[in-house]
GROMACS .gro file of C-alpha atoms in nm:
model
  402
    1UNK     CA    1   0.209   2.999  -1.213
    2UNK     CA    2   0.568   2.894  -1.313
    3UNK     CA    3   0.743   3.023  -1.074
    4UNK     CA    4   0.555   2.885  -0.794
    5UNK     CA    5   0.649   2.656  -0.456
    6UNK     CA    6   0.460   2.354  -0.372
    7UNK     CA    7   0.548   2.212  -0.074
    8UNK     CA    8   0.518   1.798  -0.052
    9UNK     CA    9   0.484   1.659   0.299
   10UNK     CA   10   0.579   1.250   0.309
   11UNK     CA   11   0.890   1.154   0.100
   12UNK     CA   12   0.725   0.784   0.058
   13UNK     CA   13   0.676   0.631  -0.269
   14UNK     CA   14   0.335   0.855  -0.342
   15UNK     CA   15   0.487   1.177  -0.220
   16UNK     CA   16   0.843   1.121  -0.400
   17UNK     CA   17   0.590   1.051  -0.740
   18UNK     CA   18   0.429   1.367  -0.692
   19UNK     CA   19   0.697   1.575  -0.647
   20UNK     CA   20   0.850   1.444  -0.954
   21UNK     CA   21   0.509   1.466  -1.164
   22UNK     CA   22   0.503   1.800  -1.094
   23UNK     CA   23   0.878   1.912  -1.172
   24UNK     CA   24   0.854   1.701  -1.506
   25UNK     CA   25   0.522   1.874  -1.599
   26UNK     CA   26   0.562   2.208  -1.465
   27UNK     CA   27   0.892   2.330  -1.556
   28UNK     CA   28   1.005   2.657  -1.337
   29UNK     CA   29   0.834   2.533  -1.054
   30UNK     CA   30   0.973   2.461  -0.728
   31UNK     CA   31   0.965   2.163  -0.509
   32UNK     CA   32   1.048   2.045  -0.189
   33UNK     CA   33   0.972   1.776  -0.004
   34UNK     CA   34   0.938   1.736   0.381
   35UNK     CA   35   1.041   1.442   0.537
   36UNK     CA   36   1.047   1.335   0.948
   37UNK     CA   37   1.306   1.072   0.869
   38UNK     CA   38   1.622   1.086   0.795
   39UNK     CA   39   1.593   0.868   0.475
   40UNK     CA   40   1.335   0.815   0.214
   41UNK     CA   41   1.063   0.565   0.224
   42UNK     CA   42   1.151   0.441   0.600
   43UNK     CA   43   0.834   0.361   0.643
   44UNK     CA   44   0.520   0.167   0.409
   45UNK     CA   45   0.723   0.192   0.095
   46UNK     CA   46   1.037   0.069   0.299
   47UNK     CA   47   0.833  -0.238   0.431
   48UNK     CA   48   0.641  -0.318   0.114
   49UNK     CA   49   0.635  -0.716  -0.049
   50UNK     CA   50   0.734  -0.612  -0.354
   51UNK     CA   51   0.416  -0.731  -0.544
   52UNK     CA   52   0.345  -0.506  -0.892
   53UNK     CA   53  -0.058  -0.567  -0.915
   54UNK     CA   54  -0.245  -0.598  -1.208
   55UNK     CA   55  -0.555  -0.460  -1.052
   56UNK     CA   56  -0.741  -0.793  -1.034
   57UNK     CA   57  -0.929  -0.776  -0.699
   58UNK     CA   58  -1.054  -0.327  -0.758
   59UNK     CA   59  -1.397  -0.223  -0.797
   60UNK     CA   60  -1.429  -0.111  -1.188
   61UNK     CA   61  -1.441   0.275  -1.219
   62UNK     CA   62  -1.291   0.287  -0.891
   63UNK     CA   63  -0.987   0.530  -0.800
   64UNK     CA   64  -0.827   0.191  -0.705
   65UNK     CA   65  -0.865   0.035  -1.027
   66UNK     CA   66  -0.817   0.263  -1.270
   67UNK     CA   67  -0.465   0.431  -1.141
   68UNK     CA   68  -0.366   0.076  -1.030
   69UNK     CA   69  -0.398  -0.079  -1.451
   70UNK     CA   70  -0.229   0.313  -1.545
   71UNK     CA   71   0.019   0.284  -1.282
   72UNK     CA   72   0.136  -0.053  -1.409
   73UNK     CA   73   0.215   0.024  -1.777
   74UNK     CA   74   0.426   0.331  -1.648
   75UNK     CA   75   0.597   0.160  -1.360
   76UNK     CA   76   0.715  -0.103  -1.563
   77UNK     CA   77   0.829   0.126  -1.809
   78UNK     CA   78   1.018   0.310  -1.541
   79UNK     CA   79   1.189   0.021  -1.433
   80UNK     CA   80   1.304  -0.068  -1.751
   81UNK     CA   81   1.447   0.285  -1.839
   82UNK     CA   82   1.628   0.311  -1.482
   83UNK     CA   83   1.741  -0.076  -1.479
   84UNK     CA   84   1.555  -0.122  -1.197
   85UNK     CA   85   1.434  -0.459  -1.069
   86UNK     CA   86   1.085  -0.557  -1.259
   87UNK     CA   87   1.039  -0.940  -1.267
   88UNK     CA   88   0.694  -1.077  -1.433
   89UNK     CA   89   0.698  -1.373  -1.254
   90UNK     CA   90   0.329  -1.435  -1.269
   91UNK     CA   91   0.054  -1.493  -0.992
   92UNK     CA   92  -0.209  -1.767  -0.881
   93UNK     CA   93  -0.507  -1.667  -0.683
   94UNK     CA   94  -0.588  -2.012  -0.582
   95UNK     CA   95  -0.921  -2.165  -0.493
   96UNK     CA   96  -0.916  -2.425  -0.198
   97UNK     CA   97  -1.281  -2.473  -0.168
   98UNK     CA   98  -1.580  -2.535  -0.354
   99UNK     CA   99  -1.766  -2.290  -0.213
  100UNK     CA  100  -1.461  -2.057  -0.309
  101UNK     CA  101  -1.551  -2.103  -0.673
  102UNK     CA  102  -1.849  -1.815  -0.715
  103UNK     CA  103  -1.556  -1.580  -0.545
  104UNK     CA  104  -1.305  -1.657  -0.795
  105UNK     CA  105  -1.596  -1.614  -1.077
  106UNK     CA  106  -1.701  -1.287  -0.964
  107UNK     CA  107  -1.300  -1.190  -0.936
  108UNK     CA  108  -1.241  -1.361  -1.312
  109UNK     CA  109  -1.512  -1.087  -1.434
  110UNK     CA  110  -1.395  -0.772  -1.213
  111UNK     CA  111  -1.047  -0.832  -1.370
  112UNK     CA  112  -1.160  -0.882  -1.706
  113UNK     CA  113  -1.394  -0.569  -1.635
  114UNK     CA  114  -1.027  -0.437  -1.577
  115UNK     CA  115  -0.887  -0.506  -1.836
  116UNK     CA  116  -0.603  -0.738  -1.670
  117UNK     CA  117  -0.408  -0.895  -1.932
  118UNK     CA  118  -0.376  -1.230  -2.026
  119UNK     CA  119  -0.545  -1.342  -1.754
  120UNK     CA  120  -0.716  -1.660  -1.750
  121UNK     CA  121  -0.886  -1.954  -1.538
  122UNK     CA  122  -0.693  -2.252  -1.477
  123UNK     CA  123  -0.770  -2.633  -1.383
  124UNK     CA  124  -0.618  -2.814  -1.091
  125UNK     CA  125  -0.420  -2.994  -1.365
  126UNK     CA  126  -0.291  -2.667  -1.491
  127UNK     CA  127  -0.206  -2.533  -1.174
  128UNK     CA  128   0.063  -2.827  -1.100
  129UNK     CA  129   0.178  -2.738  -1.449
  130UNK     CA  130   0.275  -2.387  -1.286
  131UNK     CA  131   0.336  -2.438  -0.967
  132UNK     CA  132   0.419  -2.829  -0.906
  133UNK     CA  133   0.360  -2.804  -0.484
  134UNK     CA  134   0.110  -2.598  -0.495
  135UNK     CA  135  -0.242  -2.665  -0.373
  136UNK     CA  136  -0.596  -2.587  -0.518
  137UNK     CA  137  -0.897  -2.733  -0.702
  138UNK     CA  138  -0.888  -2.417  -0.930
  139UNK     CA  139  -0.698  -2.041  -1.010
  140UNK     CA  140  -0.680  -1.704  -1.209
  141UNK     CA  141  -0.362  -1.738  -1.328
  142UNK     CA  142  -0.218  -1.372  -1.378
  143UNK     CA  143   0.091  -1.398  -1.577
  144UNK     CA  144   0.188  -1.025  -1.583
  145UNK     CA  145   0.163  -0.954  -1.217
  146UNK     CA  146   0.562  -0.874  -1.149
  147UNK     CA  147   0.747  -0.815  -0.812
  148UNK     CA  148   0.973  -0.493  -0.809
  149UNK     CA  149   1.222  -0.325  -0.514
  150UNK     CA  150   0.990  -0.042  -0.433
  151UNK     CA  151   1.269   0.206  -0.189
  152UNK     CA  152   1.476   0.190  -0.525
  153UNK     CA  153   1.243   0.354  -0.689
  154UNK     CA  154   1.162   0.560  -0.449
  155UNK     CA  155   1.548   0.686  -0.419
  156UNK     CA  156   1.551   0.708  -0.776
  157UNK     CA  157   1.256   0.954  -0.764
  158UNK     CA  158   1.436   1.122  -0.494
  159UNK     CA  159   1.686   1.181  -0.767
  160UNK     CA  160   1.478   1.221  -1.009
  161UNK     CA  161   1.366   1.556  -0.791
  162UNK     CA  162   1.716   1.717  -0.697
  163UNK     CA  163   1.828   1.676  -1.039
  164UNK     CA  164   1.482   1.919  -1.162
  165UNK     CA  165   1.617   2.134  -0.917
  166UNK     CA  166   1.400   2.080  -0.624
  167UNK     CA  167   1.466   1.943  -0.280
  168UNK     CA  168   1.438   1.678  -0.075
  169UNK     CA  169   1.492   1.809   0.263
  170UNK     CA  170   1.526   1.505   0.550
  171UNK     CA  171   1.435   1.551   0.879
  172UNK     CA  172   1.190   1.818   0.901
  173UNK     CA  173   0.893   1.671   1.116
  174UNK     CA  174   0.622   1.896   1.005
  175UNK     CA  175   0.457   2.084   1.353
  176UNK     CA  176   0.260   2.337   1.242
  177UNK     CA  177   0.070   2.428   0.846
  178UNK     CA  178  -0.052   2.808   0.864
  179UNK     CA  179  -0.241   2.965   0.615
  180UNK     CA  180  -0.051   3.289   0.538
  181UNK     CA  181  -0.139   3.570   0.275
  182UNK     CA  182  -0.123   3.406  -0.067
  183UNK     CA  183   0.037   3.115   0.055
  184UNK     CA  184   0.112   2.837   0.368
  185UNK     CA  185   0.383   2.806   0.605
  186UNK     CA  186   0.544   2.461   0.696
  187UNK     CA  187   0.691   2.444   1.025
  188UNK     CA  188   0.911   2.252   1.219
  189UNK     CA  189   0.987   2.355   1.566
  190UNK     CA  190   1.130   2.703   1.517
  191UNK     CA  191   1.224   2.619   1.123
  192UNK     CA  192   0.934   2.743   0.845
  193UNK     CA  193   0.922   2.702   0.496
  194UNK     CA  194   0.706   2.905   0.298
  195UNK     CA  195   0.499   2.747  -0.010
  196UNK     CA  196   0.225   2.841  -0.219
  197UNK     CA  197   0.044   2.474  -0.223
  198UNK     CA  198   0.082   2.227  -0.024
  199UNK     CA  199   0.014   1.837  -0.069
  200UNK     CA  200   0.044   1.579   0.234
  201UNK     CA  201   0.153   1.237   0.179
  202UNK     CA  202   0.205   1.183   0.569
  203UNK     CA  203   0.101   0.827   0.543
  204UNK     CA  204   0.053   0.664   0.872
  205UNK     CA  205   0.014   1.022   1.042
  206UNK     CA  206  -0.199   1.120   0.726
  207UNK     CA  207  -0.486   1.226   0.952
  208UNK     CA  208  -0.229   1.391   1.214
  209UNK     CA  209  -0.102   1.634   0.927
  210UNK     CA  210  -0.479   1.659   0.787
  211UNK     CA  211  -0.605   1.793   1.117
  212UNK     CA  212  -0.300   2.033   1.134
  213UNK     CA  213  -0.419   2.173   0.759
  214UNK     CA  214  -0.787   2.250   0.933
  215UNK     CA  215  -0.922   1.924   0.728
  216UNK     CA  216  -1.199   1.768   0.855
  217UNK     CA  217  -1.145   1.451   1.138
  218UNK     CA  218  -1.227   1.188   0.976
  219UNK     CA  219  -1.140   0.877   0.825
  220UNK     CA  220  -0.910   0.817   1.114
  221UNK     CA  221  -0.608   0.600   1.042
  222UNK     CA  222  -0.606   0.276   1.163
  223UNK     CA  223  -0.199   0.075   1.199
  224UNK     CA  224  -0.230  -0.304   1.120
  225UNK     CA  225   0.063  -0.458   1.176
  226UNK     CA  226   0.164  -0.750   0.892
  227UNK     CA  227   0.404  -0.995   0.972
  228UNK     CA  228   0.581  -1.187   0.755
  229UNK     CA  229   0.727  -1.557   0.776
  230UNK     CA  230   1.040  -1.646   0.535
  231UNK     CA  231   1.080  -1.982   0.369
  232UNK     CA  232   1.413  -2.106   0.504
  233UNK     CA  233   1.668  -2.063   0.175
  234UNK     CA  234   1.660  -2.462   0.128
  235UNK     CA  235   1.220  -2.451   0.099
  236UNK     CA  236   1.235  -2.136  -0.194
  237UNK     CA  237   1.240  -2.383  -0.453
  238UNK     CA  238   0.851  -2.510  -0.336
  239UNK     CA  239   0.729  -2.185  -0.487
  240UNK     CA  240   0.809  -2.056  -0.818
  241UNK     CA  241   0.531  -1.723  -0.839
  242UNK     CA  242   0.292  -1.562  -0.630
  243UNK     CA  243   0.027  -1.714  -0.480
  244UNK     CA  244  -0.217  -1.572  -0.330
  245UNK     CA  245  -0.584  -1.697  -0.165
  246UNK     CA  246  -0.919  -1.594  -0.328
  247UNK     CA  247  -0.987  -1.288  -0.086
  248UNK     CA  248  -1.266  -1.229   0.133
  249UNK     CA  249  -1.477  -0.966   0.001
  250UNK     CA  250  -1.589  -0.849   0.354
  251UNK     CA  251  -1.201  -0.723   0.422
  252UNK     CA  252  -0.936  -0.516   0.244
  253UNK     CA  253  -0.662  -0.748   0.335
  254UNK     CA  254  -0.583  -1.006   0.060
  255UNK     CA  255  -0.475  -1.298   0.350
  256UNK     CA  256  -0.155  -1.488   0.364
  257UNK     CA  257   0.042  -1.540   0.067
  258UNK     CA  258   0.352  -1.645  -0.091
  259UNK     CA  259   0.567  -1.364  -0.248
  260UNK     CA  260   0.905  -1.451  -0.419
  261UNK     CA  261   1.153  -1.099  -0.369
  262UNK     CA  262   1.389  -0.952  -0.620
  263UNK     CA  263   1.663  -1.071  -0.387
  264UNK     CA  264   1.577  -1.449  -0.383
  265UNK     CA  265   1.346  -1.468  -0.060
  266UNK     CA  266   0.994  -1.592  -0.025
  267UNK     CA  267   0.822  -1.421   0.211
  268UNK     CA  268   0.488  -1.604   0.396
  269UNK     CA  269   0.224  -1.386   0.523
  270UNK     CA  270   0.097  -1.138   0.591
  271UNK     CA  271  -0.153  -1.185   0.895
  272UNK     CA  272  -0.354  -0.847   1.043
  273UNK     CA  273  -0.331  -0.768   1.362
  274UNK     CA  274  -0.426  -0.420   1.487
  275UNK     CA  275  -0.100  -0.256   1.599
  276UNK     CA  276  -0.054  -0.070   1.942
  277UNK     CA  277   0.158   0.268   1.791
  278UNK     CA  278   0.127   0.396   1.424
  279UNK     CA  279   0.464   0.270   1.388
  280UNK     CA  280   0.430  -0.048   1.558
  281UNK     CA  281   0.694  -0.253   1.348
  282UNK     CA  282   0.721  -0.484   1.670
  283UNK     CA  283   0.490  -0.643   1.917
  284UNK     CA  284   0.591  -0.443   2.221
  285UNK     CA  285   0.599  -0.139   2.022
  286UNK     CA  286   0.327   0.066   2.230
  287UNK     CA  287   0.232   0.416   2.181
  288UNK     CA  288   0.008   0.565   2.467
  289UNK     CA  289  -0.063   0.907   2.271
  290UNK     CA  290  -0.168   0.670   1.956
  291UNK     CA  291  -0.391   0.409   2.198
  292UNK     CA  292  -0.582   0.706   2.312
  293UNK     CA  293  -0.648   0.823   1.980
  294UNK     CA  294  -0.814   0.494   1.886
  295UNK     CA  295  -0.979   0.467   2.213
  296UNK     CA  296  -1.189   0.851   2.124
  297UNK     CA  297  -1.269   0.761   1.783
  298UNK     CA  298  -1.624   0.605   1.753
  299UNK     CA  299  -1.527   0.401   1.458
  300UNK     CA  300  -1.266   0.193   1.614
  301UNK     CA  301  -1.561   0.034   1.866
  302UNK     CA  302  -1.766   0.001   1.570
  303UNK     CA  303  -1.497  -0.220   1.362
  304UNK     CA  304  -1.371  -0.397   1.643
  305UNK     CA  305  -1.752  -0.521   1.741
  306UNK     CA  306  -1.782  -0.596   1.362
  307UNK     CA  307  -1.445  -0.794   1.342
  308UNK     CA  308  -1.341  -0.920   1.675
  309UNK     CA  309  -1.338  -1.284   1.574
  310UNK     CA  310  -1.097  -1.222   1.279
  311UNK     CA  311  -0.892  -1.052   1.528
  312UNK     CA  312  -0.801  -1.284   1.731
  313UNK     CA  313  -0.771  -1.552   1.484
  314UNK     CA  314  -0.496  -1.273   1.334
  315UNK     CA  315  -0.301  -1.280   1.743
  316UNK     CA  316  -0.314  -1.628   1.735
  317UNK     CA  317  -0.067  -1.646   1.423
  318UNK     CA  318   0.129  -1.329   1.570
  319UNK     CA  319   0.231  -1.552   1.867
  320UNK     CA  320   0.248  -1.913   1.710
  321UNK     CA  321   0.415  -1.984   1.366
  322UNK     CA  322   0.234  -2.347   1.334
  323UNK     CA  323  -0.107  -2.106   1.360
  324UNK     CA  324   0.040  -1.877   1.109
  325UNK     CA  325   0.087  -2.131   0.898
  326UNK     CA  326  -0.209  -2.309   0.902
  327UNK     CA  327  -0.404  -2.177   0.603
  328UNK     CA  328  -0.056  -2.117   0.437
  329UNK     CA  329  -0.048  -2.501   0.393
  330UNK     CA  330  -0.366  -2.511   0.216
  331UNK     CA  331  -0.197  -2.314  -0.066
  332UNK     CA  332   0.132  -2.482  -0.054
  333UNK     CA  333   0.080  -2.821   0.115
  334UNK     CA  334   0.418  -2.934   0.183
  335UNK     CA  335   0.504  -2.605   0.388
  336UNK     CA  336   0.519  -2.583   0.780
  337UNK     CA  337   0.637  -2.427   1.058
  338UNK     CA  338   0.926  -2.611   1.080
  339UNK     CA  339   1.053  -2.430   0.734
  340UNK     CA  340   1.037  -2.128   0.799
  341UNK     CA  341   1.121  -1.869   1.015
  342UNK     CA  342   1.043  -1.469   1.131
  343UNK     CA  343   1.042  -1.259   0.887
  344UNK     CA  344   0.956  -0.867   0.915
  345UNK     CA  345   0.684  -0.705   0.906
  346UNK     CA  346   0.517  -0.350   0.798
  347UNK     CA  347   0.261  -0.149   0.903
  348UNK     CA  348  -0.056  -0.021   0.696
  349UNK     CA  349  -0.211   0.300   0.682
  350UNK     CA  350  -0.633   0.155   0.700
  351UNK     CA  351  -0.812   0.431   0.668
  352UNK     CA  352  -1.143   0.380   0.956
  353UNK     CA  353  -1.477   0.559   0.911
  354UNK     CA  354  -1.661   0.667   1.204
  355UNK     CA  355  -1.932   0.423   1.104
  356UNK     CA  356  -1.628   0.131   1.157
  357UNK     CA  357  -1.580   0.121   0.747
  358UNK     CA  358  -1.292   0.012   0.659
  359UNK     CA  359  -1.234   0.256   0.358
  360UNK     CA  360  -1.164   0.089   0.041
  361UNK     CA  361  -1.042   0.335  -0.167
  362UNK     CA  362  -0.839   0.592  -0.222
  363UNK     CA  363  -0.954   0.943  -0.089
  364UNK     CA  364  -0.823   1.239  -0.149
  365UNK     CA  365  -0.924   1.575  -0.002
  366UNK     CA  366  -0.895   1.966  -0.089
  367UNK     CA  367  -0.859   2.201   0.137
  368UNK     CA  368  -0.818   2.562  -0.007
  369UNK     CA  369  -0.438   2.560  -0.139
  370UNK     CA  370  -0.384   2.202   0.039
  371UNK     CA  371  -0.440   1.898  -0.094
  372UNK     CA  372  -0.448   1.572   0.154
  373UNK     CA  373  -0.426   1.190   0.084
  374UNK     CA  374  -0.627   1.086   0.361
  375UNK     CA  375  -0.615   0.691   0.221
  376UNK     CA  376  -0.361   0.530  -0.026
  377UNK     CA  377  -0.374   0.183   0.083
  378UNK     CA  378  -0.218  -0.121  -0.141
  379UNK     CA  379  -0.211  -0.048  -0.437
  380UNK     CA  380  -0.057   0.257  -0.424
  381UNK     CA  381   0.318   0.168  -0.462
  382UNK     CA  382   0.229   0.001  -0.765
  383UNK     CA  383   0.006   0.297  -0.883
  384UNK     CA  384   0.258   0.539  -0.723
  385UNK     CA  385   0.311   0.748  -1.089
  386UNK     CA  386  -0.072   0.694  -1.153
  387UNK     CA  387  -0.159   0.851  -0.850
  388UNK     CA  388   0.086   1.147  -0.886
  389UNK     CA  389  -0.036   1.227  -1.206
  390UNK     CA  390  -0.406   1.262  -1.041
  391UNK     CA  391  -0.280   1.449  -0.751
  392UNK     CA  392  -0.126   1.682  -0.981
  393UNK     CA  393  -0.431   1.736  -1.241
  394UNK     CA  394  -0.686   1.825  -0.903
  395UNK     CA  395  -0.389   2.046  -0.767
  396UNK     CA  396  -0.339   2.258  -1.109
  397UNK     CA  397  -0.714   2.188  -1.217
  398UNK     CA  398  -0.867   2.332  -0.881
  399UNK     CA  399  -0.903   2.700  -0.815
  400UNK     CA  400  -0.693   2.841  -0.487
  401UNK     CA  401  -0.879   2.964  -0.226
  402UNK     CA  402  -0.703   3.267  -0.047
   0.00000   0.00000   0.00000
């Protein structure tokens, strides 16, 4: 119906993108968004790298990789038609190792199974060509991989919403969803909004504001916190593009990189480390309701009995910067802890199984007239319009339920 409400719950990069998909495509329709903050993307978008991806390291046919490649050609398009920042300053995923070499095979054919363009494999020679202080015996060389400012485009979704006609409306932390005849009713505190479908984009409380909707418990979300390290502004010049380690296939996390920013900065990092509060932007950040949460959930034993050694490996360079560093300089030799210096850091949404899966990829559940995105991990800035475009085909596409 035209003339109908849908409610958006998470005014991050994914939830600004849907709203906007569906007031471009549905015309008559109302939006709003709901928002806990104050601002838009405060929180994942707000602490993102940057980094445009060019879906190199997804699973072909996955979720992951096929709104990641879409996402791209419309982002960049975006950009361009807004004057937004969108920078292809190319990327290196570097092998250090010999033993890294079938990796970086196996990643040369998922890309190309991808369809990532232009990308090739490189020599050592080649790779000093590119990046002269770089390190390596051999790379994928990814010269369309771009760096953007992600809140900008989130604030000009934000835009992009009011001026449809919808609403953006800022500090409404969402308390209650009730199912109400022919529709659902948003609350906060004493404040309700009424809508007739409802999609959550709650990010790091994605599973909070699923469990409020009736949806089932799990996957349970999971904070990492990633720190950063910034080249001090005389060391920039060491590092021309991204570059980034052949990952570990074992782990979602891509491992410390080197990531040039719109504004000039190169940020080192980020490490892993399992974060004490779903917001925990800082070390002492603690959250006793959160703690307790992880503590009941059978999954978090599971992954922390599968992973414990990487974990503490991941403290060690949360407390020293020459530890942090120390597989940083295998990538860029002539870096150390003596040029750089604290950067910030961000906090990501891992979706947990109860088996202690990490979850890979994006999941998305229905639930009657709701919709939840229970896991949008990286790269969902980048596949932000991709994503909203899916969202709103299974939203429209799907039957209600009364």
């Amino acid at each position: 119906m035209a003339d109908e409400t849908i409610g958006i719950v998470g005014a991050g990069i994914v939830g600004l993108a849907t709203a906007r998909e569906i007031a471009l495509r549905r015309p008559g329709t109302r939006v709003v968004v709901l928002e806990k903050e104050h601002e838009v993307a405060v929180h994942q978008t707000g602490h993102n790298s940057g980094v445009v991806h060019a879906g190199i390291y997804y699973a072909p046919g996955s979720l992951k990789a096929d709104l990641c490649v879409r996402g791209v050609s419309i982002l960049r398009e975006y950009c361009q038609d807004r004057g937004l920042p969108y920078e292809e300053i190319g990327k290196l995923v570097v092998t250090v190792r010999p033993d890294e070499l079938g990796r970086m095979e196996s990643l040369y054919e998922r890309a190309r199974n991808n369809h990532v363009p232009e990308l090739r494999k490189i020599s050592q020679e080649e790779i000093k060509e590119l990046e002269p202080h770089a390190g390596g015996i051999a790379a994928l060389h990814s010269p369309r991989t771009a760096i953007t400012d992600y809140p900008a485009i989130a604030r000009e979704f934000a835009k992009d919403i009011e001026a449809s006609g919808g609403e953006v409306r800022l500090g409404f932390p969402v308390t209650s969803i009730t199912n109400v005849p022919g529709g659902i009713e948003v609350a906060s505190g004493q404040v309700r909004v009424r809508v007739d479908r409802l999609i959550l984009c709650a990010g790091l409380h994605s599973d909070a504001v699923a469990k409020l909707a009736q949806d089932k418990r799990e996957p349970k979300i999971i904070p990492f916190r990633g720190e950063y390290m910034l080249l001090k502004p005389d060391r920039t010049n060491l590092v021309r593009g991204l570059i980034y380690p052949v990952p570990d296939p074992r782990y979602p996390f891509l491992g410390v990189h080197f990531t040039p920013r719109v504004d000039g900065s190169v940020e080192v990092g980020p490490n892993a480390v399992l974060a004490l509060a779903r917001e925990g932007y800082r070390l002492g950040r603690v959250s006793l309701k959160d703690l307790a949460g992880l503590a009941a959930y059978p999954g978090s034993w599971r992954m922390a009995a599968q992973h414990w050694r990487t974990g503490i490996k991941e403290y060690r360079g949360s407390l020293s910067a020459t530890a942090f560093m120390k597989d940083a300089k295998l990538y860029v030799p002539g870096v150390g802890a003596s040029d750089v210096v604290r950067g910030g850091a961000g906090v990501r949404a891992q979706a947990l199984d109860p088996d202690g899966t990490l979850v890979d990829d994006f999941r998305i559940h229905q639930v009657g007239r709701i919709t939840a995105v229970r896991n949008a991990p990286s790269p969902a800035a980048t596949a932000s319009m991709a994503i909203a475009e899916h969202i709103v085909g299974a939203v429209f596409d799907t039957p209600s339920a009364n």
